[in-house]
Coordinates of C-alpha atoms in Angstrom, one line a residue:
X1 CA -7.1 -8.8 10.7
X2 CA -9.3 -7.7 7.9
X3 CA -12.7 -5.8 7.6
X4 CA -13.5 -8.9 5.5
X5 CA -13.7 -11.0 8.7
X6 CA -16.3 -8.6 10.2
X7 CA -18.9 -8.5 7.5
X8 CA -20.3 -11.2 5.2
X9 CA -18.2 -12.2 2.1
X10 CA -20.6 -10.4 -0.3
X11 CA -21.7 -7.6 2.1
X12 CA -20.6 -4.2 1.1
X13 CA -19.1 -2.0 3.9
X14 CA -21.5 0.8 3.6
X15 CA -20.8 2.6 6.8
X16 CA -21.0 6.3 7.7
X17 CA -18.2 8.1 9.6
X18 CA -19.1 7.1 13.2
X19 CA -19.5 3.3 12.3
X20 CA -16.1 3.5 10.5
X21 CA -14.4 5.2 13.4
X22 CA -15.8 2.6 16.0
X23 CA -14.5 -0.3 13.6
X24 CA -11.1 1.3 13.4
X25 CA -10.9 1.9 17.1
X26 CA -11.8 -1.8 17.6
X27 CA -9.3 -3.1 15.1
X28 CA -6.4 -0.8 16.5
X29 CA -7.2 -1.1 20.3
X30 CA -9.1 -4.3 20.9
X31 CA -7.4 -6.9 18.7
X32 CA -4.7 -8.9 20.5
X33 CA -1.9 -8.1 18.1
X34 CA 0.7 -9.9 20.2
X35 CA 4.2 -8.7 20.2
X36 CA 4.7 -6.7 17.0
X37 CA 7.8 -4.9 15.7
X38 CA 5.7 -3.3 13.0
X39 CA 2.0 -3.0 12.1
X40 CA 1.2 -2.2 8.5
X41 CA -2.3 -0.8 7.8
X42 CA -3.3 -1.2 4.2
X43 CA -5.8 1.5 3.5
X44 CA -7.9 2.1 0.4
X45 CA -7.0 5.1 -1.6
X46 CA -8.6 8.4 -0.4
X47 CA -8.4 11.1 2.3
X48 CA -11.7 10.4 4.1
X49 CA -12.8 9.4 7.6
X50 CA -10.8 6.2 7.7
X51 CA -7.4 7.7 7.0
X52 CA -8.1 10.8 9.2
X53 CA -9.3 8.7 12.1
X54 CA -6.2 6.5 12.0
X55 CA -3.9 9.6 11.9
X56 CA -5.7 10.9 15.1
X57 CA -5.8 7.6 17.0
X58 CA -2.5 6.2 16.4
X59 CA 1.1 7.4 16.7
X60 CA 2.3 6.7 13.2
X61 CA 6.0 6.3 12.3
X62 CA 4.9 7.2 8.8
X63 CA 3.0 6.5 5.7
X64 CA 3.9 4.8 2.4
X65 CA 2.1 6.0 -0.6
X66 CA 1.4 3.2 -3.3
X67 CA 0.4 4.1 -6.9
X68 CA 0.4 2.9 -10.3
X69 CA 2.0 5.1 -12.9
X70 CA -1.4 5.8 -14.4
X71 CA -2.5 9.5 -14.5
X72 CA -5.5 9.0 -12.3
X73 CA -3.7 6.9 -9.8
X74 CA -1.0 9.5 -9.3
X75 CA -3.5 12.2 -9.0
X76 CA -5.1 10.2 -6.0
X77 CA -1.5 9.6 -4.7
X78 CA -0.9 13.4 -4.6
X79 CA -4.1 13.8 -2.5
X80 CA -2.8 11.2 -0.1
X81 CA 0.6 12.9 0.1
X82 CA -1.1 16.2 0.8
X83 CA -3.4 14.7 3.4
X84 CA -0.5 13.2 5.4
X85 CA 1.5 16.4 5.1
X86 CA -1.5 18.4 6.6
X87 CA -1.8 16.1 9.4
X88 CA 2.0 16.0 10.0
X89 CA 2.5 12.3 9.3
X90 CA 5.9 11.7 7.8
X91 CA 5.9 10.2 4.3
X92 CA 8.4 7.4 4.3
X93 CA 8.4 7.2 0.6
X94 CA 6.4 6.0 -2.5
X95 CA 6.1 2.5 -4.0
X96 CA 5.2 2.1 -7.6
X97 CA 2.8 -1.0 -8.0
X98 CA 2.1 -2.8 -11.3
X99 CA 5.1 -0.8 -12.8
X100 CA 6.2 -3.2 -15.5
X101 CA 4.8 -6.4 -17.2
X102 CA 7.4 -8.9 -18.3
X103 CA 5.6 -11.4 -20.7
X104 CA 6.3 -14.9 -19.6
X105 CA 6.3 -16.0 -23.3
X106 CA 8.4 -13.5 -25.2
X107 CA 10.0 -11.9 -22.3
X108 CA 9.2 -8.5 -23.7
X109 CA 8.6 -5.6 -21.2
X110 CA 5.5 -3.4 -21.3
X111 CA 4.6 -0.4 -19.1
X112 CA 0.9 -1.2 -18.9
X113 CA -0.1 1.9 -16.9
X114 CA 2.2 4.4 -18.4
X115 CA 5.8 5.6 -18.1
X116 CA 7.6 5.5 -14.8
X117 CA 8.6 9.1 -15.4
X118 CA 5.4 10.2 -14.0
X119 CA 6.0 8.7 -10.6
X120 CA 9.7 9.7 -10.6
X121 CA 8.5 13.4 -11.2
X122 CA 6.0 13.0 -8.4
X123 CA 8.6 11.9 -6.0
X124 CA 10.8 14.9 -6.9
X125 CA 8.0 17.4 -6.9
X126 CA 7.0 16.3 -3.4
X127 CA 10.4 15.6 -2.1
X128 CA 9.7 12.0 -1.1
X129 CA 11.9 9.0 -1.6
X130 CA 11.1 6.2 -4.1
X131 CA 11.1 2.9 -2.4
X132 CA 10.8 0.6 -5.3
X133 CA 8.9 -1.1 -8.0
X134 CA 6.4 -4.0 -7.7
X135 CA 5.8 -5.6 -11.0
X136 CA 2.6 -6.5 -12.6
X137 CA 2.6 -10.4 -12.5
X138 CA -0.4 -12.8 -12.3
X139 CA 1.2 -14.9 -9.7
X140 CA 1.1 -12.0 -7.2
X141 CA -2.7 -12.1 -7.2
X142 CA -2.9 -15.8 -7.4
X143 CA -0.6 -16.2 -4.3
X144 CA -2.6 -13.7 -2.4
X145 CA -5.9 -15.6 -3.1
X146 CA -4.3 -18.8 -1.9
X147 CA -3.3 -17.0 1.2
X148 CA 0.4 -17.7 0.6
X149 CA 2.2 -14.5 -0.4
X150 CA 4.8 -14.5 -3.2
X151 CA 7.6 -14.0 -0.8
X152 CA 6.7 -17.4 0.7
X153 CA 5.5 -19.3 -2.4
X154 CA 8.4 -18.1 -4.6
X155 CA 11.1 -16.9 -2.2
X156 CA 13.8 -16.7 -5.0
X157 CA 11.5 -15.0 -7.6
X158 CA 12.3 -11.4 -9.0
X159 CA 8.9 -10.4 -7.5
X160 CA 10.0 -11.5 -4.0
X161 CA 13.2 -9.4 -4.4
X162 CA 11.1 -6.4 -5.3
X163 CA 8.9 -6.8 -2.2
X164 CA 11.9 -7.4 0.1
X165 CA 13.7 -4.3 -1.3
X166 CA 10.6 -2.1 -0.4
X167 CA 10.2 -3.8 2.9
X168 CA 14.0 -3.2 3.8
X169 CA 13.7 0.4 2.7
X170 CA 10.6 1.1 5.0
X171 CA 12.5 -0.8 8.0
X172 CA 15.4 1.5 7.6
X173 CA 13.1 4.6 7.5
X174 CA 11.5 3.6 10.8
X175 CA 14.8 2.5 12.4
X176 CA 14.5 -1.3 12.5

């Protein structure tokens, strides 16, 4: 389920707090999710009404912080970490997205958004586990646009291994 299904394709979601809270309540409590083992909520970065409402309306097993190694992104990640600590939601760990680009032509490796050391330091400073790296690769975006995630479209790829490693780490953290 996605907010994208509830508004027009080109329509911005320009809602004030009460409308956001009502939409979240409907998504969480009025959608027939069926028999789930786990429900993952992919939230935009930030510490606003959306994140706060979810922490108040749902018993969460924990949160996963996702960031790139870029300076501004890690600053936003720290705000998320501090918010979840403030509202007593366990932080299961941190995922570094777009961590490394491997050129398909020369096979050289580039840290496009900066050194991994920044994220390693962030984990150490906040005593949270590092769950894994997701590489920067054009097929990940292309697969998503086709509605066929990389783990389905290219099950034996290195990218799939990266996603599965993160998923397995999260499952262990929540006891599954």
